[in-house]
mmCIF file of C-alpha atoms in Angstrom:
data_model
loop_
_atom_site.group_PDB
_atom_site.id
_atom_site.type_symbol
_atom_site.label_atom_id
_atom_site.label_comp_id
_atom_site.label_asym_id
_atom_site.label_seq_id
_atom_site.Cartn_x
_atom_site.Cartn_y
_atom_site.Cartn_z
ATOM 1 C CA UNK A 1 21.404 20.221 15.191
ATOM 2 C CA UNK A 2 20.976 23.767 14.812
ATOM 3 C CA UNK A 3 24.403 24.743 14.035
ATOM 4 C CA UNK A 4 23.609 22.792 10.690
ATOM 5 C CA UNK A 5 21.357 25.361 9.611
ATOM 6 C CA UNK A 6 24.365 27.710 9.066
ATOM 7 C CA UNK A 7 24.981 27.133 5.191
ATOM 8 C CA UNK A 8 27.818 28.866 5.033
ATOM 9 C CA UNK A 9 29.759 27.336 7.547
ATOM 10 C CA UNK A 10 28.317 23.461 6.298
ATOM 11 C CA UNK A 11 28.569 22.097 2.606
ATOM 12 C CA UNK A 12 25.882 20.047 1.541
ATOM 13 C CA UNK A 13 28.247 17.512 2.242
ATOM 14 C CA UNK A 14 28.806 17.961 5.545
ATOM 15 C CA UNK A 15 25.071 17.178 6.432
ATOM 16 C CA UNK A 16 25.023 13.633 5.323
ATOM 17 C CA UNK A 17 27.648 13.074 8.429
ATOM 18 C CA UNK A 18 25.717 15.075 10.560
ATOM 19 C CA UNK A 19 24.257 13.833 13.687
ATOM 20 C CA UNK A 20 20.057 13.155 13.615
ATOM 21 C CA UNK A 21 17.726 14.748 16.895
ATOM 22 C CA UNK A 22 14.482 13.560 17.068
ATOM 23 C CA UNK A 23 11.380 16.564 18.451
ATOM 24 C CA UNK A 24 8.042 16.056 19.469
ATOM 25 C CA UNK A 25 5.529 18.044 19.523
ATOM 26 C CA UNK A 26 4.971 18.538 23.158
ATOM 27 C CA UNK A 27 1.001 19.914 22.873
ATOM 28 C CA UNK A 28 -0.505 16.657 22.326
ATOM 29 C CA UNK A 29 1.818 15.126 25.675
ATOM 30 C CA UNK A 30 1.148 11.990 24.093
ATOM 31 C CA UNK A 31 4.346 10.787 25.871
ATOM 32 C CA UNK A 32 3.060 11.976 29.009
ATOM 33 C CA UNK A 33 -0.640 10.521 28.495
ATOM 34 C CA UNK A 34 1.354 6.859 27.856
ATOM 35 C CA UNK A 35 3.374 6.826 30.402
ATOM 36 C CA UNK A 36 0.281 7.572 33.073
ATOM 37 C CA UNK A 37 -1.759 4.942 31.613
ATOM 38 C CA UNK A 38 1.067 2.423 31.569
ATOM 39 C CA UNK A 39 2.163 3.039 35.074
ATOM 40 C CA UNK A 40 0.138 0.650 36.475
ATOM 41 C CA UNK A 41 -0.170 -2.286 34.022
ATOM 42 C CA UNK A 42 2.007 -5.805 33.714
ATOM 43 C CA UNK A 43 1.462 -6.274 29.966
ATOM 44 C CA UNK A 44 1.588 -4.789 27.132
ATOM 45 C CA UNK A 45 0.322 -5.759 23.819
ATOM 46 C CA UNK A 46 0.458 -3.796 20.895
ATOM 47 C CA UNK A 47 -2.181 -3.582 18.526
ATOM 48 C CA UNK A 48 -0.139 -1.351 15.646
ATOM 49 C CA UNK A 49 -0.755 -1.501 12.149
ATOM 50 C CA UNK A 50 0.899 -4.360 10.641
ATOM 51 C CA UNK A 51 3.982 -2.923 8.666
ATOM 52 C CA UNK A 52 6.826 -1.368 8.944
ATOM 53 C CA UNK A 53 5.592 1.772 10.450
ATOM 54 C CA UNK A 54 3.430 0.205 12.550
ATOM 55 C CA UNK A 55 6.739 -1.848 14.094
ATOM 56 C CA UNK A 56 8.069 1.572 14.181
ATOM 57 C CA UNK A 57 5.004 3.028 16.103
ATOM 58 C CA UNK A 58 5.223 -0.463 18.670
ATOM 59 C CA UNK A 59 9.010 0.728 20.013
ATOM 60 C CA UNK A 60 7.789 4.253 20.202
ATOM 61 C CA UNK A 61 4.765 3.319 22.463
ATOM 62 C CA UNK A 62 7.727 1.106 24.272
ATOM 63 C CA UNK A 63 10.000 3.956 25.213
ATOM 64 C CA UNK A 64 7.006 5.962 26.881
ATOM 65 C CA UNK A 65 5.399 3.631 28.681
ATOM 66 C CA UNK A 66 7.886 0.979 29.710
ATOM 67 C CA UNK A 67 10.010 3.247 31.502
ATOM 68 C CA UNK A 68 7.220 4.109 34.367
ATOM 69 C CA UNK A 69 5.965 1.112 34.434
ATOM 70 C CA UNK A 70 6.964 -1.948 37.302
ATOM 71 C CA UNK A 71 5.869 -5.409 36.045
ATOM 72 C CA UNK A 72 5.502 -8.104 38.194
ATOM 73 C CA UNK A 73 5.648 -10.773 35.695
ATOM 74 C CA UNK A 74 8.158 -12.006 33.102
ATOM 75 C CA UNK A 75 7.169 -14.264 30.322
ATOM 76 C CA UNK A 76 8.980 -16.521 28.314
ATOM 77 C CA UNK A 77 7.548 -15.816 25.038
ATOM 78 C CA UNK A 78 7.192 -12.253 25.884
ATOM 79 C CA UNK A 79 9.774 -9.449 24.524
ATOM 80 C CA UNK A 80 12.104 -7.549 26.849
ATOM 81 C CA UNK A 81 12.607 -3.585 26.022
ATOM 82 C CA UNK A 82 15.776 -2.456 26.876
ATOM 83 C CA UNK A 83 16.377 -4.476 29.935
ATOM 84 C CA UNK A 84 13.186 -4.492 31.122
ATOM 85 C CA UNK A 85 11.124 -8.008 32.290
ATOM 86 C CA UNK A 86 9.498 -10.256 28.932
ATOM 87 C CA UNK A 87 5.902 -8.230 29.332
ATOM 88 C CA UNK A 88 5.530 -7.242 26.097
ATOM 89 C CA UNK A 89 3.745 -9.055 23.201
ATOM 90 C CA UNK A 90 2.543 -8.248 19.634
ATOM 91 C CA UNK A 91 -1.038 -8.743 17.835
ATOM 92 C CA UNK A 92 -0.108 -9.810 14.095
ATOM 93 C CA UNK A 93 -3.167 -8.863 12.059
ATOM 94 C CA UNK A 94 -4.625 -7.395 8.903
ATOM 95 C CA UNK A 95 -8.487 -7.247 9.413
ATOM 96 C CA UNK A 96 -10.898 -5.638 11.682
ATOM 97 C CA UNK A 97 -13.108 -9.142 11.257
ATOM 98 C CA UNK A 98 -13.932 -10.514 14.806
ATOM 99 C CA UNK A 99 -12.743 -13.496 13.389
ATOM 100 C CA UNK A 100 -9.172 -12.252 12.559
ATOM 101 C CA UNK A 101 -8.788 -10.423 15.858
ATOM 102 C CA UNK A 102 -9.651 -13.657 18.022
ATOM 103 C CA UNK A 103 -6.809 -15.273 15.726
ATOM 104 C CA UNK A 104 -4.514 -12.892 16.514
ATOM 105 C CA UNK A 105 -5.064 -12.402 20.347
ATOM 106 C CA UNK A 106 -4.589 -16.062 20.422
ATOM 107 C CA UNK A 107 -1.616 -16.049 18.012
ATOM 108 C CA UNK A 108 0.330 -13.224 20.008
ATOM 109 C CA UNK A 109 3.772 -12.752 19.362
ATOM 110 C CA UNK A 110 6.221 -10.257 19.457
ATOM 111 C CA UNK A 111 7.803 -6.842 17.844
ATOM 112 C CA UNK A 112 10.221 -7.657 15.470
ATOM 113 C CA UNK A 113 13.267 -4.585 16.368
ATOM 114 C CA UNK A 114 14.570 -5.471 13.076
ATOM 115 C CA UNK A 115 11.831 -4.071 11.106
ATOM 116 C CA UNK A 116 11.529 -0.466 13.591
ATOM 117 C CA UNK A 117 15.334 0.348 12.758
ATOM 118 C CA UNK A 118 14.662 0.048 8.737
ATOM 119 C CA UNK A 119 12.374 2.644 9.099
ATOM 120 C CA UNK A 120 14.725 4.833 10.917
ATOM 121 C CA UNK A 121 17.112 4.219 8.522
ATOM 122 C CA UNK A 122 15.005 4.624 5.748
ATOM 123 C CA UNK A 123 13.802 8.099 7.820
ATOM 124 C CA UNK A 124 17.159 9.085 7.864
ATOM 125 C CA UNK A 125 18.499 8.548 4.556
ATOM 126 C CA UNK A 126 15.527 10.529 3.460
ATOM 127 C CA UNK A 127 15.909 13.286 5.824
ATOM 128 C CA UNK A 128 19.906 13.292 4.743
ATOM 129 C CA UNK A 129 19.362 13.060 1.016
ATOM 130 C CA UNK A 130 16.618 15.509 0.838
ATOM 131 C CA UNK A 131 18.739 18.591 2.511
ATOM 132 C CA UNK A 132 21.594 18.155 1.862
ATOM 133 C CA UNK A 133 20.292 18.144 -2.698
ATOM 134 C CA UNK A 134 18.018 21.039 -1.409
ATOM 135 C CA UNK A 135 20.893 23.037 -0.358
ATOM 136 C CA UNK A 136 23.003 21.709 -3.057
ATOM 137 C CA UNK A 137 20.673 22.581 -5.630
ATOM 138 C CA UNK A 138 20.049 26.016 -4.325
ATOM 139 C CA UNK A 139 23.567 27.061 -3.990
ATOM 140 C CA UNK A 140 24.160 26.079 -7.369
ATOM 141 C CA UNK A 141 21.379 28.175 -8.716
ATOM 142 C CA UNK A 142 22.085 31.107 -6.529
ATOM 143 C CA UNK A 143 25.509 31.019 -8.016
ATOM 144 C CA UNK A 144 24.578 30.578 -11.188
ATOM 145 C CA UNK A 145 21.686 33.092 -11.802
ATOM 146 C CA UNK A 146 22.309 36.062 -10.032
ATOM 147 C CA UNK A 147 18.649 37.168 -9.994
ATOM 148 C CA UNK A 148 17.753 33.549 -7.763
ATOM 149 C CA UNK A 149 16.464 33.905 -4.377
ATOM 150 C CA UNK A 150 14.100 31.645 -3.772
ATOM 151 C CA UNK A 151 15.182 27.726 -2.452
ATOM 152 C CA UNK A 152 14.892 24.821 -4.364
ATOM 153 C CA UNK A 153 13.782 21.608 -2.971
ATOM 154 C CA UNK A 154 14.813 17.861 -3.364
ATOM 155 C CA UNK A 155 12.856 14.784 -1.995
ATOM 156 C CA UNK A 156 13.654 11.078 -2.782
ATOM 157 C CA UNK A 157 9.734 10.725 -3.010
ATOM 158 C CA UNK A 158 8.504 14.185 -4.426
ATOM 159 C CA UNK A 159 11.081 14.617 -7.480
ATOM 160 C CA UNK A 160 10.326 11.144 -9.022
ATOM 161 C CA UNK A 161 6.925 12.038 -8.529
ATOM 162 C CA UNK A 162 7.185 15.534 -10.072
ATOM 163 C CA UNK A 163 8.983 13.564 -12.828
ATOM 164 C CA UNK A 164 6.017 10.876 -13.440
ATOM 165 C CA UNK A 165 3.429 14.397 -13.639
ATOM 166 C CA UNK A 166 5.599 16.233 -16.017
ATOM 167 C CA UNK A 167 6.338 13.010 -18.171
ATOM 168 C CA UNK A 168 2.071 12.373 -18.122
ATOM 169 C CA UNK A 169 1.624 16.006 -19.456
ATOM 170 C CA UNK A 170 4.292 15.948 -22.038
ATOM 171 C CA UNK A 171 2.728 12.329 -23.620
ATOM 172 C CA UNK A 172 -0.562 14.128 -23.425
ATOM 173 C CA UNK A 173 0.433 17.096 -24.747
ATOM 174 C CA UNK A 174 2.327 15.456 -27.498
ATOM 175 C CA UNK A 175 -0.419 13.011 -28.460
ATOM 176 C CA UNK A 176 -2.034 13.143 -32.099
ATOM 177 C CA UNK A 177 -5.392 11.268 -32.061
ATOM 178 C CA UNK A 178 -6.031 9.021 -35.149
ATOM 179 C CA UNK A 179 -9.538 8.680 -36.381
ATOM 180 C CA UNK A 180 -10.301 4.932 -36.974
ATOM 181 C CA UNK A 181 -14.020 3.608 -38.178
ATOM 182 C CA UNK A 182 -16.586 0.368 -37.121
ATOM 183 C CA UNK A 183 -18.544 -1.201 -39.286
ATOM 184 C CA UNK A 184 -21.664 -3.180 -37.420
ATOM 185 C CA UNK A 185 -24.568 -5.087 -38.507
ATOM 186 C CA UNK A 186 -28.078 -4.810 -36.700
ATOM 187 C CA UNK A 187 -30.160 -8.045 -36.707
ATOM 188 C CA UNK A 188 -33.371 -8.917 -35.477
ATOM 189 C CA UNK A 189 -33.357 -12.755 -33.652
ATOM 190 C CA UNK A 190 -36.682 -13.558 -32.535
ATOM 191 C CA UNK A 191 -37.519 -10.337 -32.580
ATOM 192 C CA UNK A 192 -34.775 -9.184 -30.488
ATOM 193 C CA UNK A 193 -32.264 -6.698 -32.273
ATOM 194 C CA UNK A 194 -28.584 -7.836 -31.868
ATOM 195 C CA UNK A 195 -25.471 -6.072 -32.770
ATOM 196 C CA UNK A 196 -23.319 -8.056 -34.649
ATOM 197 C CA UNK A 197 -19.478 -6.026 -34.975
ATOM 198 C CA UNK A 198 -17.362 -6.580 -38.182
ATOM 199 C CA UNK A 199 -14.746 -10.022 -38.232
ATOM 200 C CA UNK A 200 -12.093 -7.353 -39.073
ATOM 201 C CA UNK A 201 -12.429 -5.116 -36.553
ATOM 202 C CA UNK A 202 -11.614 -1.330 -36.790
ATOM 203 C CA UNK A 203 -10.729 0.509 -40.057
ATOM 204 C CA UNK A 204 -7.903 2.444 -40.241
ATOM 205 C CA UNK A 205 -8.749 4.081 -43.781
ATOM 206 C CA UNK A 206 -12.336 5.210 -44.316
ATOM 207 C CA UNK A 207 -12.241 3.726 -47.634
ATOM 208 C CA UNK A 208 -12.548 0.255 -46.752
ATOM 209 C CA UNK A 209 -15.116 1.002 -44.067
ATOM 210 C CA UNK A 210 -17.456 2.698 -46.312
ATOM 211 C CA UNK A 211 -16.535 -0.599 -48.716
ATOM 212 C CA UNK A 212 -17.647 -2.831 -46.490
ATOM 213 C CA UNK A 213 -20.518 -1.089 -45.379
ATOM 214 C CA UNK A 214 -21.873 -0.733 -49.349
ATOM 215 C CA UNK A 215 -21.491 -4.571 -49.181
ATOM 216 C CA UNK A 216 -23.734 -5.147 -45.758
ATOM 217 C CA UNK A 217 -26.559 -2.289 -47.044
ATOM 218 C CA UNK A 218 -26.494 -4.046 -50.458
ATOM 219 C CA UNK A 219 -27.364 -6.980 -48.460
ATOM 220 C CA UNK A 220 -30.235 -5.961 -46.166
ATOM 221 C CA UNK A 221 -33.194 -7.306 -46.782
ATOM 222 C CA UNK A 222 -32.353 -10.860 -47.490
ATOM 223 C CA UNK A 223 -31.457 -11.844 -44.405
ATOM 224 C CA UNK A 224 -28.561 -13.605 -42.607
ATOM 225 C CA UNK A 225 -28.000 -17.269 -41.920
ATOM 226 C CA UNK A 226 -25.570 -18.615 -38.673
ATOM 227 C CA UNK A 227 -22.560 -20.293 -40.278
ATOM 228 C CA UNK A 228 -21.332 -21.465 -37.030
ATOM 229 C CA UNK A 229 -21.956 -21.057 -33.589
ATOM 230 C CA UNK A 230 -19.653 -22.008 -30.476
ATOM 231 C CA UNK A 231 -20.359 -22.937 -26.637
ATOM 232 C CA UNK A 232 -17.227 -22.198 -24.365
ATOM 233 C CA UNK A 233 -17.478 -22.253 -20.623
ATOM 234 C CA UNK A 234 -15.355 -20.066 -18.321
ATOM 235 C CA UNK A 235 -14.140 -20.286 -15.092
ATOM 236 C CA UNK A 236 -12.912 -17.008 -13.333
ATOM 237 C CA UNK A 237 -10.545 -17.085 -10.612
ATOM 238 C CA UNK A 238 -11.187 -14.863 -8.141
ATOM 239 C CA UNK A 239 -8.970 -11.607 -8.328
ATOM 240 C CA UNK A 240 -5.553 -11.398 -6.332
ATOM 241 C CA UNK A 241 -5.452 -9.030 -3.536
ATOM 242 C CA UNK A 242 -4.468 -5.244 -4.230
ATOM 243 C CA UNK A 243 -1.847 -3.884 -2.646
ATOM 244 C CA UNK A 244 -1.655 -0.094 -2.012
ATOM 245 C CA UNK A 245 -0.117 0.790 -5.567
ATOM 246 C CA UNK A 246 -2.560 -1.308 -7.669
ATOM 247 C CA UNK A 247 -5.262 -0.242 -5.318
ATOM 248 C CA UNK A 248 -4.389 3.552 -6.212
ATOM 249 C CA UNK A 249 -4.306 2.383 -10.225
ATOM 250 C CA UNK A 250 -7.469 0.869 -10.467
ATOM 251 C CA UNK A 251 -9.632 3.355 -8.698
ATOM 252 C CA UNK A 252 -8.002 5.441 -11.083
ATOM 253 C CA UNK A 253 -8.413 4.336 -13.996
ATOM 254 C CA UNK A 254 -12.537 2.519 -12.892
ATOM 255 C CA UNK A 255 -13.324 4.955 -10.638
ATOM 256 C CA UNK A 256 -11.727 8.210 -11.561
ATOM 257 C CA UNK A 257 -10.921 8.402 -7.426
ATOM 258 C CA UNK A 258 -8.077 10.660 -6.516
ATOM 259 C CA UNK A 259 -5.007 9.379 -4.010
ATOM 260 C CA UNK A 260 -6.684 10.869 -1.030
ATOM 261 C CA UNK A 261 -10.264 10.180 -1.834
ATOM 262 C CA UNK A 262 -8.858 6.103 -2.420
ATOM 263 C CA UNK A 263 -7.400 5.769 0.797
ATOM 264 C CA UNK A 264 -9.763 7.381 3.067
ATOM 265 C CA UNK A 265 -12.709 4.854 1.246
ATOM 266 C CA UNK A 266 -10.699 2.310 2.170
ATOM 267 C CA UNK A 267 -9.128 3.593 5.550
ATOM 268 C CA UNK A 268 -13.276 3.569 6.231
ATOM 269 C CA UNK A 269 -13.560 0.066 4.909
ATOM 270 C CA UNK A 270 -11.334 -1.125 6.795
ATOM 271 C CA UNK A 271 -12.256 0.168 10.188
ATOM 272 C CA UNK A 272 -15.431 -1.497 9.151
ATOM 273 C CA UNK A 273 -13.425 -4.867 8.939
ATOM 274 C CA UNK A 274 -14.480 -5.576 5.379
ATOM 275 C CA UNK A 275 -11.170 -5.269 3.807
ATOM 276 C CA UNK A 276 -7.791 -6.379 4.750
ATOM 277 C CA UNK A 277 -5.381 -3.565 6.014
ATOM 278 C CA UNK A 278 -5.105 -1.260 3.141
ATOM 279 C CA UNK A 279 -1.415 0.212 3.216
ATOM 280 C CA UNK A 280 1.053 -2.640 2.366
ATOM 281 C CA UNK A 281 3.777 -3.419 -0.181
ATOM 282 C CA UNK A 282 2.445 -7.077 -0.129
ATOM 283 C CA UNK A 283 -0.432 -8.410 -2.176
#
């Protein structure tokens, strides 16, 4: 409420007992547009994302177009919105495949209400936590720097975040690189060169490369003889499903992809249905 925007008259601790009001933006008259295409219909099935915003998404769709609408029909498996006949069912699915789609049209179930009010509460929490540490934090350097005008902000997602940056450029900053040295030997078998790396691996002190690399050039000429030789065979599982974290990570750290370049790839490889949805917590 407005009267909460008064920070003199409200503590930061007032606002966590505040009441919540929820505005829409009235250009798009998406509510409007719902309600006039639902008018009309028996059934409703919604075809939301599948996760906890999408369940979110489901009961807003619900509250626009259920009230205009005058069903004739009442299901048993169907779900009943506020009072209103069972005429409203839910597509489960995580692909665009033809194949998953069929599934889920012929799997269809309903919205789970449990799921849309943790995301209200999460919204809430958020919304609470994040003004009422703004204003804290502000107030406290307002009173404690006379020369501070400007507002500070707090979010429960954008300080840990800010945290994760600064701690990145303090490790980099801080970081001393240590110079380390290979040894390899080149080869010819059948005529093909191969690259054969040192048994000990990388030197630490350039003393004992250069030692070991006397030895091998005191060597060349006379040729090298296979001690040993081993067959192993491998069988690689195929890799685990990403979820949207590890997604992020590896096109990271592979790809050099940004955040917002790595989801709108994948936002586009989905729609093509040849990934699975790509924003979940699962794998």
């Amino acid at each position: 409420p407005k009267e909460y925007n008064n920070w003199d008259q409200h503590s930061p601790q007032d606002l966590f007992a505040a009441p919540t009001q929820l505005f829409e933006d009235p250009r798009p008259r998406m509510t409007e547009h719902m309600a006039n295409e639902a008018k009309d219909c028996d059934v409703i099935c919604l075809w939301l994302d599948c996760d906890r915003e999408g369940e979110a998404i489901c009961f807003e769709v619900m509250s626009a177009a259920i009230p205009g609408m005058q069903p004739r029909y009442d299901f048993p498996t169907g779900f009943s919105y506020r009072g209103s006949p069972k005429c409203v069912f839910r597509a489960q699915f995580s692909s665009l495949a033809p194949t998953d789609l069929q599934q889920a049209m012929r799997n269809l179930g309903v919205p789970d209400e449990n799921l849309s009010l943790s995301v209200a509460a999460r919204q809430e929490i958020d919304l609470k936590v994040g003004v009422a540490f703004s204003r804290y934090l502000t107030l406290y350097f307002r009173r404690h720097f006379s020369d501070w005008k400007s507002k500070l902000t707090y979010g429960p997602c954008q300080t840990p975040t800010l945290w994760f940056c600064v701690k990145r450029m303090a490790d980099i900053a801080r970081f001393e690189p240590v110079p380390y040295w290979t040894v390899d030997a080149e080869v010819l078998v059948a005529g093909q060169p191969l690259r054969a790396p040192c048994s000990s691996g990388s030197f630490w002190n350039k003393g004992d490369a250069d030692r070991v690399n006397a030895q091998g050039t005191a060597a060349a000429g006379r040729g090298a003889s296979v001690v040993s030789s081993e067959v192993t065979q491998f069988a690689y599982q195929r890799p685990r499903a990403l979820n949207t974290v590890e997604l992020l990570k590896k096109a990271s750290e592979e790809l050099r992809l940004g955040p917002m370049d790595t989801m709108n790839v994948a936002q586009q490889l989905y729609l093509k249905g040849l990934i699975s949805y790509p924003r979940t917590e699962t794998d």
